[in-house]
Amino acid sequence: MEIVNLPIGFRFNPTDEELLYYLKKKVWSLPLPANVIPELEAFQFNPWDLPGELKEKRFFFCRRKRDLVSKCSSFSTDCGCWKSRGKAKQIVVAESNRVIGMVKTFGFYQGGKVKTQWIMQELTLVGHLKTPFLNQRLMMRVGNWVVCRLYQRKMRARNHGAAQTTPFLPMSPSSSSSEMTDISPSDLDE
Amino acid sequence: MEIVNLPIGFRFNPTDEELLYYLKKKVWSLPLPANVIPELEAFQFNPWDLPGELKEKRFFFCRRKRDLVSKCSSFSTDCGCWKSRGKAKQIVVAESNRVIGMVKTFGFYQGGKVKTQWIMQELTLVGHLKTPFLNQRLMMRVGNWVVCRLYQRKMRARNHGAAQTTPFLPMSPSSSSSEMTDISPSDLDE
């Protein structure tokens, strides 16, 4: 399904669980619900060079590298590197308390040292394998694909007064306790 | 435009600026991009009694009460109340540094005292009025509607080990440095 012309405010913003649903389809070579996640070795690129809108969350299917999570924790690009931030965490289905995947977070460091706001999360599917000889179930990574979520960690998006120096003036003494005054749409300088 | 059957992972998740776009249409009685924001006096309800999916962000158009932001800072329901959390903040268009609205945050307190995770944000349009006699521009609230965004403040959604007690066992001594082992999809207990 190709997604075009969604109304304003609608976007692809999947939860971890929904993203793993896409990944599962990818790993099993089944049709995806929508054609919105390109295949790209995202860790080889500077975040601003990856396709898509810089302000939006972006998603990529990447070939899984065996040592990506367990050993290697840094990936160089021409302007810096992606460095691991802590251990992989479990993705759990709340209703069943079942672990369905793992997520590992990387930060982009410009020149290898300067921390930036760019974050890449790498999500991996896990499966459960019965081991009769041990009488327990092992949790293991599944498939040759991972899915990555790229975004910028939020700054204080809302301005606390540094913006445009328009004064907040009450229109009459009776409204002096208010920060702002009321006008009707017809009064507006639109 | 009625929105039905979006593919998994797509949702209405507008930025403040996009939400103000809807509000502007509402205030001016113009067609909305999509019919996704019901009219409801959201502050009169307990958050769990409001329509929509509990886990999703929910949006409501409410009639603006003059004293909502400036004076009154608490709204009672039958199980608690919505209390203001701090002052209203400006919503600024990054490109132009222009203030286009204000957002005020309320928290829901069960029984009036117990802080919950429920948050309601109330967004108001502002306009700019020229005042030749003062030789400056005043910023003022516009219209008889506000738009509210209801959501639950995030808990630590990912489980750090308390979930299902499946052990992470290496399959062979050679992979002992890894937290997990690899299997192919065909090995899976699916």
Coordinates of C-alpha atoms in Angstrom, one line a residue:
Chain A
M1 CA 0.0 0.0 0.0
E2 CA 1.4 3.3 -1.1
I3 CA 0.7 6.2 1.2
V4 CA 0.1 9.6 -0.4
N5 CA -1.6 12.8 0.6
L6 CA -2.5 12.1 4.2
P7 CA -4.3 15.0 5.8
I8 CA -2.2 17.3 7.9
G9 CA -1.3 15.9 11.3
F10 CA -1.3 12.3 10.2
R11 CA 2.0 10.5 10.0
F12 CA 3.8 7.2 10.3
N13 CA 4.7 7.1 13.9
P14 CA 4.7 3.4 15.0
T15 CA 5.2 2.1 18.5
D16 CA 8.0 -0.3 19.0
E17 CA 5.5 -3.1 18.8
E18 CA 4.1 -1.9 15.5
L19 CA 7.5 -1.4 14.1
L20 CA 8.4 -5.0 15.0
Y21 CA 5.2 -6.0 13.1
Y22 CA 6.7 -4.5 10.0
L23 CA 10.1 -6.1 10.7
K24 CA 8.5 -9.5 11.1
K25 CA 6.8 -9.2 7.7
K26 CA 10.2 -8.1 6.2
V27 CA 12.1 -11.0 7.8
W28 CA 9.5 -13.5 6.6
S29 CA 9.3 -11.8 3.2
L30 CA 5.6 -11.2 3.6
P31 CA 3.7 -8.2 2.2
L32 CA 4.1 -5.1 4.3
P33 CA 1.1 -3.1 5.5
A34 CA 2.5 0.0 3.7
N35 CA 5.6 0.8 1.7
V36 CA 7.1 3.3 4.0
I37 CA 10.4 1.9 5.2
P38 CA 13.2 1.9 2.7
E39 CA 16.2 -0.5 2.8
L40 CA 19.3 1.4 3.6
E41 CA 22.5 0.9 5.6
A42 CA 21.6 3.8 7.9
F43 CA 24.6 3.6 10.2
Q44 CA 26.9 4.3 7.2
F45 CA 25.5 7.8 6.9
N46 CA 25.5 11.1 8.7
P47 CA 21.9 11.6 10.0
W48 CA 21.3 14.7 7.9
D49 CA 22.4 12.8 4.8
L50 CA 19.7 10.1 5.2
P51 CA 16.6 10.5 3.0
G52 CA 13.4 12.0 4.5
E53 CA 12.3 15.0 6.4
L54 CA 14.8 16.1 9.0
K55 CA 12.2 17.0 11.5
E56 CA 10.2 13.7 11.2
K57 CA 11.0 10.4 12.6
R58 CA 12.5 8.2 9.8
F59 CA 12.7 4.5 9.5
F60 CA 15.0 2.1 7.7
F61 CA 15.4 -1.6 7.2
C62 CA 19.1 -2.5 7.5
R63 CA 20.9 -5.8 7.1
R64 CA 21.7 -7.1 10.5
K65 CA 25.3 -7.3 11.4
R66 CA 26.0 -10.1 13.8
D67 CA 28.2 -8.0 16.0
L68 CA 26.1 -4.9 15.8
V69 CA 24.7 -5.1 19.3
S70 CA 26.8 -7.6 21.1
K71 CA 30.3 -6.4 20.3
C72 CA 30.7 -3.4 18.0
S73 CA 29.3 -0.3 19.5
S74 CA 30.5 2.4 17.1
F75 CA 30.0 3.1 13.4
S76 CA 32.0 5.7 11.6
T77 CA 30.7 8.0 8.9
D78 CA 32.6 10.8 7.1
C79 CA 31.6 13.4 9.7
G80 CA 31.5 11.4 12.9
C81 CA 30.2 8.2 14.3
W82 CA 27.3 6.4 15.8
K83 CA 28.1 5.3 19.4
S84 CA 26.1 2.9 21.4
R85 CA 24.3 4.3 24.4
G86 CA 23.9 1.6 27.0
K87 CA 22.7 -2.0 26.6
A88 CA 19.9 -3.2 24.5
K89 CA 16.5 -3.2 26.2
Q90 CA 13.6 -5.6 25.9
I91 CA 10.4 -4.7 24.0
V92 CA 7.6 -6.2 25.9
V93 CA 3.9 -6.7 24.9
A94 CA 2.1 -5.1 27.9
E95 CA -0.9 -7.4 27.7
S96 CA 1.1 -10.7 27.8
N97 CA 4.4 -9.5 29.3
R98 CA 6.0 -11.4 26.4
V99 CA 9.4 -10.1 25.1
I100 CA 9.1 -9.7 21.3
G101 CA 12.2 -7.7 20.5
M102 CA 15.2 -5.7 21.6
V103 CA 16.0 -2.1 21.1
K104 CA 19.4 -0.6 21.2
T105 CA 20.0 3.2 21.1
F106 CA 22.9 5.0 19.4
G107 CA 23.8 8.6 19.5
F108 CA 25.6 10.5 16.7
Y109 CA 28.9 12.2 17.7
Q110 CA 30.2 14.8 15.3
G111 CA 33.9 14.4 14.7
G112 CA 33.6 11.4 17.0
K113 CA 33.4 13.5 20.1
V114 CA 30.7 16.2 20.0
K115 CA 27.4 14.8 21.2
T116 CA 24.5 15.8 18.9
Q117 CA 20.7 15.5 19.2
W118 CA 20.6 12.7 16.6
I119 CA 19.4 9.3 17.9
M120 CA 19.2 6.0 16.1
Q121 CA 17.3 3.1 17.6
E122 CA 17.9 -0.3 16.3
L123 CA 15.1 -2.8 16.8
T124 CA 15.6 -6.5 16.5
L125 CA 13.0 -9.3 16.5
V126 CA 13.4 -12.1 19.1
G127 CA 11.9 -15.5 19.1
H128 CA 11.6 -18.1 21.7
L129 CA 13.1 -21.6 21.2
K130 CA 12.1 -24.6 23.2
T131 CA 15.0 -26.5 24.6
P132 CA 13.7 -29.8 26.0
F133 CA 17.1 -30.9 27.2
L134 CA 17.4 -27.8 29.4
N135 CA 13.6 -27.7 30.0
Q136 CA 13.5 -24.0 29.3
R137 CA 12.9 -21.5 26.5
L138 CA 15.7 -19.5 25.0
M139 CA 15.3 -16.0 23.6
M140 CA 17.1 -15.4 20.4
R141 CA 17.5 -12.8 17.7
V142 CA 15.6 -13.6 14.5
G143 CA 16.2 -12.9 10.8
N144 CA 18.7 -11.0 8.8
W145 CA 17.0 -7.6 9.1
V146 CA 16.7 -5.0 11.7
V147 CA 14.6 -1.8 11.6
C148 CA 16.0 1.6 12.6
R149 CA 14.2 4.6 13.9
L150 CA 16.1 7.9 13.4
Y151 CA 15.1 11.1 15.2
Q152 CA 16.4 14.2 16.9
R153 CA 16.1 14.3 20.6
K154 CA 13.7 17.0 21.5
M155 CA 15.0 20.4 22.3
R156 CA 12.7 22.7 24.3
A157 CA 10.5 23.2 21.3
R158 CA 8.4 25.8 23.0
N159 CA 9.8 29.2 23.5
H160 CA 9.6 30.6 27.0
G161 CA 9.7 34.2 26.1
A162 CA 12.8 34.6 23.9
A163 CA 10.7 34.7 20.7
Q164 CA 9.3 37.8 19.0
T165 CA 9.2 40.6 21.3
T166 CA 5.5 41.3 21.1
P167 CA 4.4 42.6 24.4
F168 CA 1.6 41.0 26.4
L169 CA -0.5 44.1 27.2
P170 CA -3.9 44.1 28.8
M171 CA -6.5 46.0 26.9
S172 CA -8.1 47.5 29.9
P173 CA -7.4 47.7 33.6
S174 CA -10.1 45.1 34.4
S175 CA -8.0 42.4 32.6
S176 CA -4.8 43.3 34.2
S177 CA -4.4 39.9 35.9
S178 CA -4.4 38.2 32.5
E179 CA -1.3 37.7 30.4
M180 CA -3.3 38.3 27.2
T181 CA -6.3 40.0 25.9
D182 CA -9.2 38.8 23.8
I183 CA -10.1 39.8 20.3
S184 CA -12.6 38.5 17.8
P185 CA -11.3 37.1 14.5
S186 CA -12.6 40.1 12.7
D187 CA -10.2 42.4 14.6
L188 CA -7.2 40.5 13.4
D189 CA -4.3 41.7 11.4
E190 CA -4.4 38.4 9.4
Chain B
M1 CA -12.4 14.0 5.0
E2 CA -13.2 10.9 7.0
I3 CA -10.2 8.8 8.0
V4 CA -10.7 5.0 8.0
N5 CA -8.5 2.0 7.9
L6 CA -5.0 3.6 8.0
P7 CA -2.2 1.1 7.8
I8 CA -0.7 0.0 11.1
G9 CA 1.7 2.5 12.5
F10 CA -0.1 5.6 11.0
R11 CA -1.9 7.9 13.4
F12 CA -3.1 11.4 14.0
N13 CA -0.2 12.8 15.9
P14 CA -0.1 16.5 15.0
T15 CA 2.6 18.9 16.2
D16 CA 1.4 22.0 18.1
E17 CA 1.6 24.0 14.9
E18 CA -0.5 21.5 13.0
L19 CA -3.0 21.4 15.8
L20 CA -3.3 25.1 15.7
Y21 CA -4.0 24.8 11.9
Y22 CA -7.1 22.7 12.8
L23 CA -8.1 25.1 15.5
K24 CA -7.8 28.1 13.1
K25 CA -10.2 26.3 10.7
K26 CA -12.5 25.6 13.5
V27 CA -12.5 29.2 14.8
W28 CA -13.1 30.6 11.3
S29 CA -15.7 27.9 10.6
L30 CA -13.8 26.6 7.6
P31 CA -13.6 23.0 6.4
L32 CA -11.2 20.9 8.5
P33 CA -8.6 18.8 6.8
A34 CA -10.0 15.7 8.5
N35 CA -12.9 14.9 10.8
V36 CA -10.8 13.7 13.7
I37 CA -11.4 16.1 16.6
P38 CA -14.7 15.9 18.3
E39 CA -16.3 18.7 20.2
L40 CA -16.4 17.9 23.9
E41 CA -16.0 19.8 27.2
A42 CA -13.0 17.6 28.0
F43 CA -12.2 19.2 31.4
Q44 CA -15.5 18.1 32.8
F45 CA -14.6 14.4 32.5
N46 CA -12.2 12.0 34.1
P47 CA -9.5 11.2 31.5
W48 CA -10.5 7.5 31.3
D49 CA -14.1 8.4 30.6
L50 CA -13.3 10.5 27.5
P51 CA -13.9 8.8 24.2
G52 CA -11.0 7.2 22.2
E53 CA -8.2 4.8 22.8
L54 CA -6.7 5.1 26.2
K55 CA -3.2 4.5 24.9
E56 CA -3.4 7.0 22.1
K57 CA -3.2 10.8 22.2
R58 CA -6.7 12.2 22.0
F59 CA -7.9 15.6 20.8
F60 CA -11.0 17.6 21.6
F61 CA -12.3 21.0 20.6
C62 CA -13.7 22.8 23.7
R63 CA -15.5 26.0 24.1
R64 CA -13.1 28.5 25.5
K65 CA -13.7 29.8 28.9
R66 CA -12.5 33.2 29.4
D67 CA -10.9 32.5 32.7
L68 CA -9.5 29.1 31.8
V69 CA -6.0 30.1 31.5
S70 CA -5.7 33.4 33.2
K71 CA -7.5 32.8 36.5
C72 CA -9.1 29.4 37.1
S73 CA -6.6 26.7 37.3
S74 CA -8.5 23.7 38.5
F75 CA -11.5 21.8 37.1
S76 CA -13.3 19.2 39.1
T77 CA -14.7 15.9 37.8
D78 CA -16.5 13.2 39.8
C79 CA -13.2 11.4 40.6
G80 CA -10.7 14.2 40.9
C81 CA -9.6 17.4 39.2
W82 CA -7.5 18.9 36.5
K83 CA -4.9 21.2 37.9
S84 CA -2.8 23.7 36.1
R85 CA 0.9 23.0 35.9
G86 CA 2.7 26.2 35.4
K87 CA 2.1 29.1 33.1
A88 CA 1.0 29.0 29.5
K89 CA 3.9 28.8 27.0
Q90 CA 4.2 30.2 23.6
I91 CA 4.0 28.1 20.5
V92 CA 6.5 29.5 18.0
V93 CA 6.9 28.9 14.3
A94 CA 10.6 28.0 14.1
E95 CA 11.2 29.4 10.7
S96 CA 9.8 32.9 11.4
N97 CA 10.1 33.0 15.2
R98 CA 6.5 34.1 15.2
V99 CA 4.2 33.3 18.1
I100 CA 1.0 31.6 16.8
G101 CA -0.5 30.2 20.0
M102 CA -0.2 29.4 23.6
V103 CA -0.3 26.0 25.3
K104 CA -1.1 25.4 28.9
T105 CA -0.6 22.0 30.7
F106 CA -2.9 20.5 33.2
G107 CA -2.4 17.3 35.2
F108 CA -5.2 15.1 36.6
Y109 CA -5.2 14.5 40.3
Q110 CA -7.3 11.6 41.5
G111 CA -9.4 12.6 44.5
G112 CA -7.9 16.0 44.0
K113 CA -4.6 15.0 45.6
V114 CA -3.0 11.9 44.0
K115 CA -1.0 12.9 40.9
T116 CA -1.7 10.7 37.9
Q117 CA 0.0 10.2 34.5
W118 CA -2.8 12.0 32.7
I119 CA -2.0 15.2 31.0
M120 CA -4.2 17.6 29.2
Q121 CA -2.7 20.4 27.1
E122 CA -4.9 23.3 26.1
L123 CA -3.9 25.1 22.9
T124 CA -5.2 28.6 22.1
L125 CA -4.7 30.6 19.0
V126 CA -3.2 34.0 19.3
G127 CA -3.3 36.9 16.8
H128 CA -1.5 40.1 16.5
L129 CA -3.2 43.4 16.6
K130 CA -1.6 46.6 15.4
T131 CA -2.0 49.5 17.8
P132 CA -0.9 52.7 16.0
F133 CA -1.4 54.8 19.2
L134 CA 1.1 52.7 21.1
N135 CA 3.2 52.0 17.9
Q136 CA 3.4 48.3 18.8
R137 CA 1.6 45.0 18.1
L138 CA -0.4 43.3 20.8
M139 CA -0.7 39.5 21.1
M140 CA -4.2 38.3 21.9
R141 CA -6.2 35.1 22.2
V142 CA -8.5 34.5 19.2
G143 CA -11.8 32.8 18.8
N144 CA -14.2 30.9 21.0
W145 CA -12.6 27.5 20.7
V146 CA -9.5 25.9 22.1
V147 CA -8.1 22.5 21.2
C148 CA -7.0 20.0 23.9
R149 CA -4.5 17.1 23.6
L150 CA -5.0 14.4 26.2
Y151 CA -2.3 11.7 26.8
Q152 CA -0.6 9.7 29.5
R153 CA 2.8 10.8 30.4
K154 CA 5.2 8.0 29.4
M155 CA 6.2 5.4 32.0
R156 CA 9.3 3.5 31.3
A157 CA 7.6 1.5 28.5
R158 CA 10.4 -0.8 28.0
N159 CA 11.1 -3.5 30.5
H160 CA 14.6 -3.7 31.9
G161 CA 14.5 -7.3 32.8
A162 CA 11.4 -7.7 35.0
A163 CA 9.4 -9.3 32.2
Q164 CA 9.1 -12.9 31.4
T165 CA 11.9 -14.8 32.9
T166 CA 13.2 -16.4 29.7
P167 CA 17.0 -16.8 30.2
F168 CA 19.5 -15.3 27.7
L169 CA 21.7 -18.3 27.2
P170 CA 24.5 -18.5 24.6
M171 CA 24.2 -21.5 22.3
S172 CA 27.9 -22.2 22.3
P173 CA 31.0 -21.1 24.2
S174 CA 32.1 -19.1 21.2
S175 CA 29.2 -16.7 21.5
S176 CA 29.5 -16.2 25.2
S177 CA 30.1 -12.5 24.9
S178 CA 26.7 -12.0 23.3
E179 CA 23.5 -11.5 25.3
M180 CA 21.5 -13.5 22.8
T181 CA 21.9 -16.2 20.3
D182 CA 20.9 -16.3 16.6
I183 CA 18.4 -18.6 15.0
S184 CA 16.8 -18.6 11.6
P185 CA 13.1 -18.1 11.3
S186 CA 12.6 -21.8 10.5
D187 CA 13.9 -22.8 14.0
L188 CA 11.3 -20.8 15.7
D189 CA 8.6 -21.8 18.0
E190 CA 6.2 -19.5 16.3

